[in-house]
Amino acid sequence: MSVSPATLPPVLLHSEAELARAALATPLLSRAVRLARWAGPETRVGAGGELVDAQLPAAAAELGLSADDPDAAAYASEAWRVAVDTGLVDVTDAEEEGADGTVTQGEDLAVLSAGSPQDVLGVWLGALDTVYADATVPDMENLLDVLEENGEVDFDELGWDPQAEADFLDGVLGNLYLLTVGDAAGGEEPVPLPALAASMIVPDDMGEPTDDVLEQVSDAMMKLDDQFRLFEPLGLVEYQPVDEALMADIDDQSAEEPAPLDDEDVSRYGMVRLTPLGLYGVRARMLEAGVDAPAVGDLADKGADVLLAGTSGFPQHAAQAEIEQWLTRHEPLGAAAELLAAARGGDEGAPLRRLRCQQALSLVGNEAEPALRDVLDDPELGGLARVWLAEHDAADVPAPSEGLIFWLTIDTLAAQLAAEGNSDELQGLVEGLAQQHSGFFATAWRVEHPATADVLEAMGRLHPDKKIAKEARKAAFKARNL
């Protein structure tokens, strides 16, 4: 499984106990469990471990499915296959050719009631492997059309590349995972199916998609619609399928070009989001494939230097969650001292480390005050120490020098630039700073900070006033030649 970023943002997972309860409650796994407990000495299976046709009605009835439901046998067969693949039942092949095999309850069936949450999730991941395999095979009708006389499938005629199909699904779920973990709202908003399909088909540098590309996106949507319908009963996704009426329009080549879509119309083309269990499952597959997919809490037992360096690349909400977990394992005074020590440095990443240090220190109480007072004379930490002490109404906080104020300003802007790039928030900060301090650039270029020139250049790019932007660029030039 592969996704574009070298390192993904960390995911905030639910506890294993919560995830295990969710796994046991999924329709597909719960059906598999019911069939495993139903199976007995009279249960007969074919050579591949599948229930023989004569047993499917009884299996469907055990699941509470109506005999009039045309899909009852398929649901029962799917649940049975999961039971076999996950070890909920053990299959014994027939001794004589052509005879039926038998089954007994498997060891993993007891795991679901007496095992640990991790054991339960292991069974669920096995079920995910089964559904994943089903999702990447062609439609059975298409397979029968290209079945050769010797019983083998002509894959060339079918136009099916197993590896390409698996890579496509991996990519789709990887993109959905990335959209979820990078979302400050925690992935609560579903993703429109057309956008997800387009993320796999439309090149990043393409302006207006061609008709051929749009047709590929449409085909991908139909494929994903089938696949997400398979994944939903296992709890991997919450899925609103494509409107059947729209499917008919898509299949109708003579249909008129559709009108522009509003938000409600977009939802008719399918909406999908990963569940908390789905996040766990996709991440597990990524880790198995060697993808770096961190989780919030991975740094909780590490030193402050690793915490600050690691969270420097995290989105704000993920950094906050990681820092909170780290602080739960440290007493306030020791945590503050360790964080401040790790925040020092003149390297390129130091400003963002200090920003994360400030973020962490905002969460500790007054017990940390001695650690902050110890660094009041530190040229790199004295400014943020004064800010913290003032915010905590500490007494006898020495006023900062003008040089310290300017150094802290440059350091803060450098951190914001590293964290967010040329964001609207940073632009607002730049505009406010230039407005409040009319002579800012005349002094700022002299600040002895490694990022002074880069910050002033960024201010020149971001400020909408051409005169002020020019002042910033001139100051940056001076700083580089200081």
Coordinates of C-alpha atoms in Angstrom, one line a residue:
M1 CA 0.0 0.0 0.0
S2 CA 1.4 3.4 -0.9
V3 CA 0.3 7.0 -0.4
S4 CA 2.0 10.2 -1.6
P5 CA 3.5 11.8 1.6
A6 CA 6.7 10.3 2.8
T7 CA 5.3 10.5 6.3
L8 CA 1.6 10.6 7.1
P9 CA 0.1 12.8 9.8
P10 CA -0.5 10.8 13.0
V11 CA -3.9 9.3 13.5
L12 CA -5.8 9.6 16.8
L13 CA -7.1 6.0 17.3
H14 CA -9.8 4.9 19.7
S15 CA -8.7 2.5 22.5
E16 CA -8.3 -1.1 21.5
A17 CA -11.2 -2.0 23.9
E18 CA -13.5 0.4 22.0
L19 CA -12.3 -0.8 18.6
A20 CA -12.8 -4.5 19.7
R21 CA -16.4 -3.8 20.7
A22 CA -17.0 -2.1 17.4
A23 CA -15.5 -5.0 15.5
L24 CA -17.8 -7.5 17.3
A25 CA -20.8 -5.4 16.5
T26 CA -20.2 -5.3 12.8
P27 CA -22.8 -7.1 10.7
L28 CA -20.4 -9.3 8.8
L29 CA -18.3 -10.5 11.7
S30 CA -21.3 -11.0 13.9
R31 CA -22.9 -13.2 11.2
A32 CA -19.7 -15.2 10.8
V33 CA -19.7 -15.8 14.6
R34 CA -23.4 -16.9 14.5
L35 CA -22.7 -19.4 11.8
A36 CA -19.6 -20.7 13.5
R37 CA -21.6 -21.4 16.6
W38 CA -24.4 -22.9 14.5
A39 CA -22.1 -25.3 12.7
G40 CA -22.0 -28.9 13.9
P41 CA -21.4 -32.5 12.9
E42 CA -24.1 -32.4 10.2
T43 CA -22.6 -29.3 8.5
R44 CA -21.2 -30.2 5.1
V45 CA -18.8 -28.2 3.0
G46 CA -17.3 -28.4 -0.5
A47 CA -13.7 -28.8 -1.5
G48 CA -13.0 -25.1 -1.0
G49 CA -14.6 -25.1 2.5
E50 CA -17.8 -23.4 1.2
L51 CA -21.2 -24.5 2.5
V52 CA -22.9 -26.9 0.1
D53 CA -25.9 -25.4 -1.6
A54 CA -28.3 -27.6 0.4
Q55 CA -27.1 -26.0 3.6
L56 CA -27.4 -22.4 2.6
P57 CA -31.1 -22.0 3.4
A58 CA -30.5 -23.2 6.9
A59 CA -27.6 -20.9 7.3
A60 CA -29.6 -18.0 6.0
A61 CA -32.4 -18.8 8.5
E62 CA -29.9 -19.0 11.3
L63 CA -28.9 -15.4 10.4
G64 CA -32.6 -14.3 10.5
L65 CA -32.7 -13.7 6.7
S66 CA -36.0 -14.2 5.0
A67 CA -36.3 -17.2 2.6
D68 CA -37.8 -14.7 0.1
D69 CA -34.7 -12.5 0.1
P70 CA -32.9 -13.1 -3.2
D71 CA -29.6 -12.1 -1.5
A72 CA -30.0 -14.4 1.6
A73 CA -27.9 -17.2 0.2
A74 CA -25.1 -14.7 -0.8
Y75 CA -25.1 -13.1 2.7
A76 CA -24.9 -16.5 4.3
S77 CA -22.1 -17.7 2.0
E78 CA -20.1 -14.5 2.6
A79 CA -20.4 -14.8 6.4
W80 CA -19.4 -18.5 6.2
R81 CA -16.3 -17.7 4.1
V82 CA -15.2 -15.1 6.7
A83 CA -15.8 -17.8 9.5
V84 CA -13.5 -20.2 7.6
D85 CA -10.8 -17.7 6.7
T86 CA -10.6 -16.3 10.2
G87 CA -10.4 -19.7 11.9
L88 CA -13.8 -19.5 13.6
V89 CA -14.4 -22.9 12.1
D90 CA -12.0 -25.6 11.0
V91 CA -12.6 -27.5 7.8
T92 CA -11.8 -31.2 7.4
D93 CA -11.6 -32.3 3.8
A94 CA -13.5 -35.4 2.7
E95 CA -11.5 -38.6 2.6
E96 CA -13.1 -39.8 -0.6
E97 CA -13.1 -37.8 -3.8
G98 CA -16.5 -36.2 -4.5
A99 CA -17.6 -36.5 -0.9
D100 CA -18.4 -33.5 1.4
G101 CA -16.1 -32.2 4.0
T102 CA -17.0 -31.5 7.6
V103 CA -16.3 -28.7 10.1
T104 CA -15.7 -28.1 13.8
Q105 CA -15.5 -25.0 15.8
G106 CA -12.2 -23.3 15.5
E107 CA -9.9 -22.1 18.3
D108 CA -10.4 -18.4 17.4
L109 CA -14.1 -18.6 18.1
A110 CA -13.3 -18.7 21.8
V111 CA -11.0 -15.7 21.4
L112 CA -13.9 -13.5 20.5
S113 CA -15.5 -14.1 23.9
A114 CA -12.5 -14.7 26.2
G115 CA -9.5 -13.1 24.4
S116 CA -8.0 -9.7 24.7
P117 CA -9.2 -6.7 22.6
Q118 CA -6.0 -7.2 20.5
D119 CA -7.0 -10.8 19.9
V120 CA -10.4 -9.7 18.7
L121 CA -9.0 -7.1 16.4
G122 CA -6.7 -9.7 15.0
V123 CA -9.7 -11.8 13.9
W124 CA -11.4 -8.7 12.5
L125 CA -8.2 -7.9 10.5
G126 CA -8.4 -11.5 9.1
A127 CA -12.0 -10.7 8.0
L128 CA -10.8 -7.5 6.4
D129 CA -8.3 -9.5 4.3
T130 CA -11.1 -11.7 3.1
V131 CA -13.3 -8.8 2.1
Y132 CA -10.3 -7.0 0.5
A133 CA -9.7 -10.0 -1.7
D134 CA -13.4 -10.2 -2.7
A135 CA -13.3 -6.4 -3.5
T136 CA -10.5 -6.8 -6.0
V137 CA -11.8 -9.7 -8.1
P138 CA -14.0 -9.2 -11.2
D139 CA -17.7 -9.7 -11.3
M140 CA -18.7 -13.4 -11.4
E141 CA -20.7 -12.9 -14.6
N142 CA -17.7 -11.4 -16.3
L143 CA -15.6 -14.3 -15.2
L144 CA -18.0 -16.8 -16.6
D145 CA -17.9 -15.0 -20.0
V146 CA -14.2 -15.6 -20.3
L147 CA -13.9 -19.0 -18.8
E148 CA -11.9 -21.2 -21.2
E149 CA -12.7 -24.9 -22.0
N150 CA -10.0 -26.1 -19.6
G151 CA -11.7 -24.2 -16.7
E152 CA -9.1 -21.5 -16.5
V153 CA -9.8 -17.7 -16.8
D154 CA -8.4 -15.8 -19.8
F155 CA -7.2 -12.7 -17.9
D156 CA -6.1 -11.0 -21.1
E157 CA -9.6 -11.1 -22.5
L158 CA -11.1 -10.1 -19.2
G159 CA -8.8 -7.1 -19.0
W160 CA -8.1 -7.7 -15.3
D161 CA -4.7 -7.2 -13.7
P162 CA -4.8 -8.5 -10.1
Q163 CA -1.9 -6.4 -9.0
A164 CA -3.2 -3.2 -10.6
E165 CA -6.6 -3.8 -9.0
A166 CA -5.0 -4.2 -5.6
D167 CA -2.8 -1.2 -6.1
F168 CA -5.9 0.9 -7.1
L169 CA -7.8 0.0 -4.0
D170 CA -4.8 0.5 -1.8
G171 CA -4.4 4.0 -3.3
V172 CA -8.0 4.9 -2.8
L173 CA -8.0 3.8 0.9
G174 CA -4.7 5.5 1.4
N175 CA -6.1 8.8 0.0
L176 CA -9.2 8.4 2.2
Y177 CA -7.0 7.8 5.2
L178 CA -4.8 10.8 4.4
L179 CA -7.9 13.0 4.1
T180 CA -9.2 11.7 7.4
V181 CA -6.0 12.1 9.5
G182 CA -5.2 15.5 8.0
D183 CA -8.7 16.8 8.8
A184 CA -8.7 19.1 11.9
A185 CA -12.4 18.0 12.4
G186 CA -11.2 14.4 12.9
G187 CA -12.5 13.1 9.6
E188 CA -16.2 13.6 10.5
E189 CA -17.1 14.9 7.1
P190 CA -17.7 12.3 4.4
V191 CA -15.8 12.5 1.1
P192 CA -17.7 12.7 -2.2
L193 CA -17.1 9.5 -4.2
P194 CA -16.4 11.6 -7.4
A195 CA -13.6 13.5 -5.6
L196 CA -12.1 10.3 -4.3
A197 CA -12.2 8.6 -7.7
A198 CA -10.7 11.8 -9.3
S199 CA -7.8 11.7 -6.8
M200 CA -6.7 8.4 -8.4
I201 CA -7.3 9.3 -12.0
V202 CA -6.9 13.1 -12.7
P203 CA -3.2 14.2 -12.8
D204 CA -2.4 17.0 -10.3
D205 CA -1.2 19.3 -13.1
M206 CA -4.2 18.8 -15.3
G207 CA -6.5 21.9 -15.7
E208 CA -9.8 20.9 -17.3
P209 CA -10.2 17.1 -17.4
T210 CA -10.6 15.6 -20.9
D211 CA -13.6 13.5 -21.8
D212 CA -11.5 10.4 -21.7
V213 CA -10.3 11.2 -18.1
L214 CA -13.9 12.0 -17.1
E215 CA -15.0 8.6 -18.4
Q216 CA -12.2 6.9 -16.4
V217 CA -13.4 8.8 -13.3
S218 CA -17.0 7.6 -13.9
D219 CA -15.8 3.9 -14.3
A220 CA -13.7 4.2 -11.1
M221 CA -16.8 5.5 -9.3
M222 CA -18.8 2.5 -10.3
K223 CA -16.0 0.2 -9.2
L224 CA -15.7 2.0 -5.8
D225 CA -19.4 1.9 -5.3
D226 CA -19.3 -1.9 -5.5
Q227 CA -16.2 -2.1 -3.2
F228 CA -17.5 0.2 -0.5
R229 CA -20.8 -1.7 -0.4
L230 CA -18.6 -4.8 0.5
F231 CA -16.6 -2.9 3.1
E232 CA -19.5 -1.3 5.0
P233 CA -20.9 -4.5 6.6
L234 CA -17.4 -5.0 8.1
G235 CA -17.4 -1.6 9.6
L236 CA -14.5 -0.2 7.6
V237 CA -16.5 2.7 6.2
E238 CA -19.8 4.5 6.5
Y239 CA -21.1 4.7 3.0
Q240 CA -24.0 6.4 1.2
P241 CA -24.2 4.5 -2.1
V242 CA -24.6 6.1 -5.5
D243 CA -28.2 6.8 -6.3
E244 CA -29.6 4.0 -8.5
A245 CA -31.3 6.5 -10.7
L246 CA -28.0 8.2 -11.4
M247 CA -26.4 4.8 -12.2
A248 CA -29.0 4.3 -14.9
D249 CA -28.2 7.8 -16.3
I250 CA -24.5 7.0 -16.3
D251 CA -25.1 3.7 -18.1
D252 CA -27.3 5.5 -20.7
Q253 CA -24.8 6.8 -23.3
S254 CA -27.5 8.9 -24.9
A255 CA -28.4 10.8 -21.7
E256 CA -28.1 14.6 -21.8
E257 CA -25.1 16.2 -20.1
P258 CA -26.0 16.7 -16.4
A259 CA -26.5 20.2 -15.0
P260 CA -24.0 21.6 -12.5
L261 CA -24.2 19.9 -9.1
D262 CA -25.1 21.5 -5.8
D263 CA -24.1 20.0 -2.5
E264 CA -27.2 17.8 -2.3
D265 CA -26.7 16.5 -5.8
V266 CA -23.1 15.6 -5.0
S267 CA -24.2 13.4 -2.2
R268 CA -26.3 11.4 -4.7
Y269 CA -23.1 10.3 -6.4
G270 CA -22.0 8.6 -3.2
M271 CA -20.4 9.7 0.1
V272 CA -17.8 7.8 2.2
R273 CA -15.8 8.1 5.4
L274 CA -13.6 5.8 7.3
T275 CA -14.9 4.8 10.7
P276 CA -12.6 4.7 13.7
L277 CA -12.4 0.9 13.1
G278 CA -11.6 1.6 9.5
L279 CA -8.8 4.0 10.4
Y280 CA -7.3 1.2 12.6
G281 CA -7.7 -1.3 9.8
V282 CA -6.2 0.8 7.0
R283 CA -3.3 1.8 9.2
A284 CA -2.7 -1.9 10.1
R285 CA -2.4 -2.7 6.4
M286 CA -0.1 0.2 5.8
L287 CA 2.2 -0.8 8.6
E288 CA 2.3 -4.3 7.3
A289 CA 3.3 -2.9 3.9
G290 CA 6.1 -0.9 5.4
V291 CA 4.4 2.5 5.3
D292 CA 5.3 5.0 8.0
A293 CA 1.8 5.6 9.6
P294 CA 2.3 7.1 13.0
A295 CA -0.4 7.2 15.7
V296 CA -0.9 9.8 18.4
G297 CA 0.7 8.4 21.5
D298 CA 3.7 7.0 19.7
L299 CA 5.9 9.7 21.3
A300 CA 4.4 9.5 24.8
D301 CA 7.3 7.6 26.2
K302 CA 10.0 9.4 24.4
G303 CA 12.2 12.4 25.5
A304 CA 11.1 16.0 25.0
D305 CA 13.7 16.3 22.2
V306 CA 11.9 13.6 20.2
L307 CA 8.5 15.0 21.1
L308 CA 9.3 18.5 19.8
A309 CA 11.1 17.3 16.7
G310 CA 8.3 14.8 15.9
T311 CA 5.4 17.1 16.4
S312 CA 7.0 19.8 14.3
G313 CA 5.6 18.1 11.3
F314 CA 2.2 17.3 12.8
P315 CA -1.0 19.3 12.0
Q316 CA -2.0 21.6 14.9
H317 CA -4.7 19.3 16.3
A318 CA -2.5 16.2 16.2
A319 CA 0.4 18.0 17.8
Q320 CA -1.9 19.1 20.6
A321 CA -3.2 15.6 21.2
E322 CA 0.4 14.1 21.2
I323 CA 1.6 16.7 23.6
E324 CA -1.3 16.1 26.0
Q325 CA -0.5 12.4 26.1
W326 CA 3.2 13.1 26.7
L327 CA 2.4 15.4 29.6
T328 CA 0.3 12.8 31.3
R329 CA 3.5 10.8 31.9
H330 CA 5.5 13.7 33.3
E331 CA 5.3 15.9 36.4
P332 CA 4.9 19.6 35.5
L333 CA 8.2 21.1 36.7
G334 CA 10.4 18.3 35.2
A335 CA 8.4 18.4 32.0
A336 CA 8.9 22.2 31.6
A337 CA 12.6 21.9 32.3
E338 CA 13.0 19.1 29.7
L339 CA 10.9 20.9 27.1
L340 CA 12.9 24.1 27.5
A341 CA 16.2 22.3 27.1
A342 CA 15.0 20.6 24.0
A343 CA 13.7 23.9 22.5
R344 CA 17.2 25.4 22.3
G345 CA 19.1 25.6 19.0
G346 CA 20.0 27.7 16.0
D347 CA 19.2 25.0 13.4
E348 CA 16.4 25.4 10.8
G349 CA 13.9 23.4 12.8
A350 CA 14.5 25.2 16.1
P351 CA 11.8 27.9 15.7
L352 CA 9.1 25.3 15.2
R353 CA 10.4 23.3 18.2
R354 CA 10.1 26.4 20.3
L355 CA 6.5 27.0 19.1
R356 CA 5.6 23.4 20.0
C357 CA 7.4 24.0 23.4
Q358 CA 5.2 27.0 24.0
Q359 CA 2.1 24.9 23.0
A360 CA 3.2 22.3 25.6
L361 CA 4.0 24.8 28.3
S362 CA 0.5 26.4 27.9
L363 CA -0.9 23.1 29.3
V364 CA 1.2 22.9 32.5
G365 CA 0.3 24.6 35.7
N366 CA 2.0 27.1 38.0
E367 CA 4.2 24.3 39.4
A368 CA 6.4 24.8 36.3
E369 CA 7.2 28.4 37.2
P370 CA 10.8 27.8 38.6
A371 CA 11.8 26.2 35.3
L372 CA 10.6 29.2 33.3
R373 CA 12.4 31.6 35.7
D374 CA 15.6 29.7 35.2
V375 CA 15.7 30.7 31.5
L376 CA 14.8 34.3 31.7
D377 CA 18.3 35.3 30.8
D378 CA 18.6 32.8 27.9
P379 CA 18.6 34.7 24.6
E380 CA 16.6 32.0 22.8
L381 CA 14.1 31.1 25.6
G382 CA 13.9 34.3 27.7
G383 CA 11.1 35.8 25.5
L384 CA 8.8 32.8 25.6
A385 CA 9.5 32.4 29.4
R386 CA 8.3 36.0 29.9
V387 CA 5.2 35.4 27.9
W388 CA 4.3 32.3 30.0
L389 CA 5.0 34.0 33.3
A390 CA 2.8 37.0 32.3
E391 CA 0.0 34.7 31.2
H392 CA 0.2 33.0 34.6
D393 CA 0.1 36.3 36.5
A394 CA 3.6 35.7 38.0
A395 CA 5.1 38.5 40.0
D396 CA 8.4 40.3 39.4
V397 CA 8.7 39.4 35.7
P398 CA 11.5 41.6 34.2
A399 CA 10.6 43.6 31.1
P400 CA 12.1 42.4 27.9
S401 CA 14.6 44.4 26.0
E402 CA 13.8 45.7 22.5
G403 CA 16.3 43.3 21.1
L404 CA 14.6 40.3 22.8
I405 CA 11.1 41.4 21.5
F406 CA 12.4 41.6 17.9
W407 CA 14.2 38.3 18.3
L408 CA 11.0 36.6 19.6
T409 CA 9.0 38.1 16.8
I410 CA 11.3 36.8 14.1
D411 CA 11.4 33.4 15.8
T412 CA 7.6 33.2 16.0
L413 CA 7.2 34.2 12.4
A414 CA 9.8 31.6 11.3
A415 CA 7.9 28.9 13.2
Q416 CA 4.6 29.9 11.7
L417 CA 6.2 29.9 8.2
A418 CA 7.6 26.4 8.8
A419 CA 4.3 25.1 10.2
E420 CA 1.9 26.6 7.7
G421 CA 3.7 28.2 4.8
N422 CA 2.1 31.2 3.3
S423 CA -1.2 30.8 5.1
D424 CA -4.0 33.3 5.5
E425 CA -3.3 33.3 9.3
L426 CA 0.4 34.2 8.7
Q427 CA -0.6 36.9 6.3
G428 CA -2.9 38.4 8.9
L429 CA -0.1 38.3 11.5
V430 CA 2.3 40.0 9.1
E431 CA -0.2 42.8 8.3
G432 CA -0.9 43.4 11.9
L433 CA 2.7 43.5 12.8
A434 CA 3.6 46.0 10.1
Q435 CA 0.6 48.2 11.1
Q436 CA 1.4 48.3 14.8
H437 CA 5.2 49.0 14.3
S438 CA 5.8 51.5 11.6
G439 CA 9.6 51.2 11.9
F440 CA 9.7 47.5 12.2
F441 CA 11.8 46.8 9.1
A442 CA 14.3 49.5 10.0
T443 CA 15.3 47.5 13.1
A444 CA 14.3 43.9 12.2
W445 CA 17.0 43.4 9.6
R446 CA 19.6 43.7 12.3
V447 CA 18.2 40.9 14.5
E448 CA 20.8 38.2 15.0
H449 CA 18.5 35.2 14.2
P450 CA 19.3 32.6 11.5
A451 CA 15.9 33.0 9.9
T452 CA 15.8 36.9 9.8
A453 CA 16.3 37.2 6.1
D454 CA 13.9 34.4 5.2
V455 CA 11.2 35.9 7.5
L456 CA 11.6 39.3 6.0
E457 CA 11.4 37.9 2.4
A458 CA 8.2 36.1 3.4
M459 CA 6.7 39.3 4.8
G460 CA 7.5 40.9 1.4
R461 CA 5.6 38.2 -0.4
L462 CA 2.6 38.2 1.9
H463 CA 1.9 41.9 2.6
P464 CA -0.7 43.2 0.2
D465 CA 0.6 46.8 0.4
K466 CA 3.2 47.2 -2.3
K467 CA 5.1 49.9 -0.4
I468 CA 5.4 47.9 2.8
A469 CA 6.2 44.7 0.8
K470 CA 9.1 46.6 -0.8
E471 CA 10.4 47.7 2.6
A472 CA 10.3 44.1 3.7
R473 CA 12.3 43.0 0.7
K474 CA 14.9 45.7 1.1
A475 CA 15.3 44.7 4.8
A476 CA 15.7 41.1 3.8
F477 CA 18.5 42.1 1.3
K478 CA 20.2 44.0 4.1
A479 CA 19.9 41.1 6.5
R480 CA 21.6 38.8 3.9
N481 CA 24.5 41.1 3.5
L482 CA 24.9 41.9 7.2

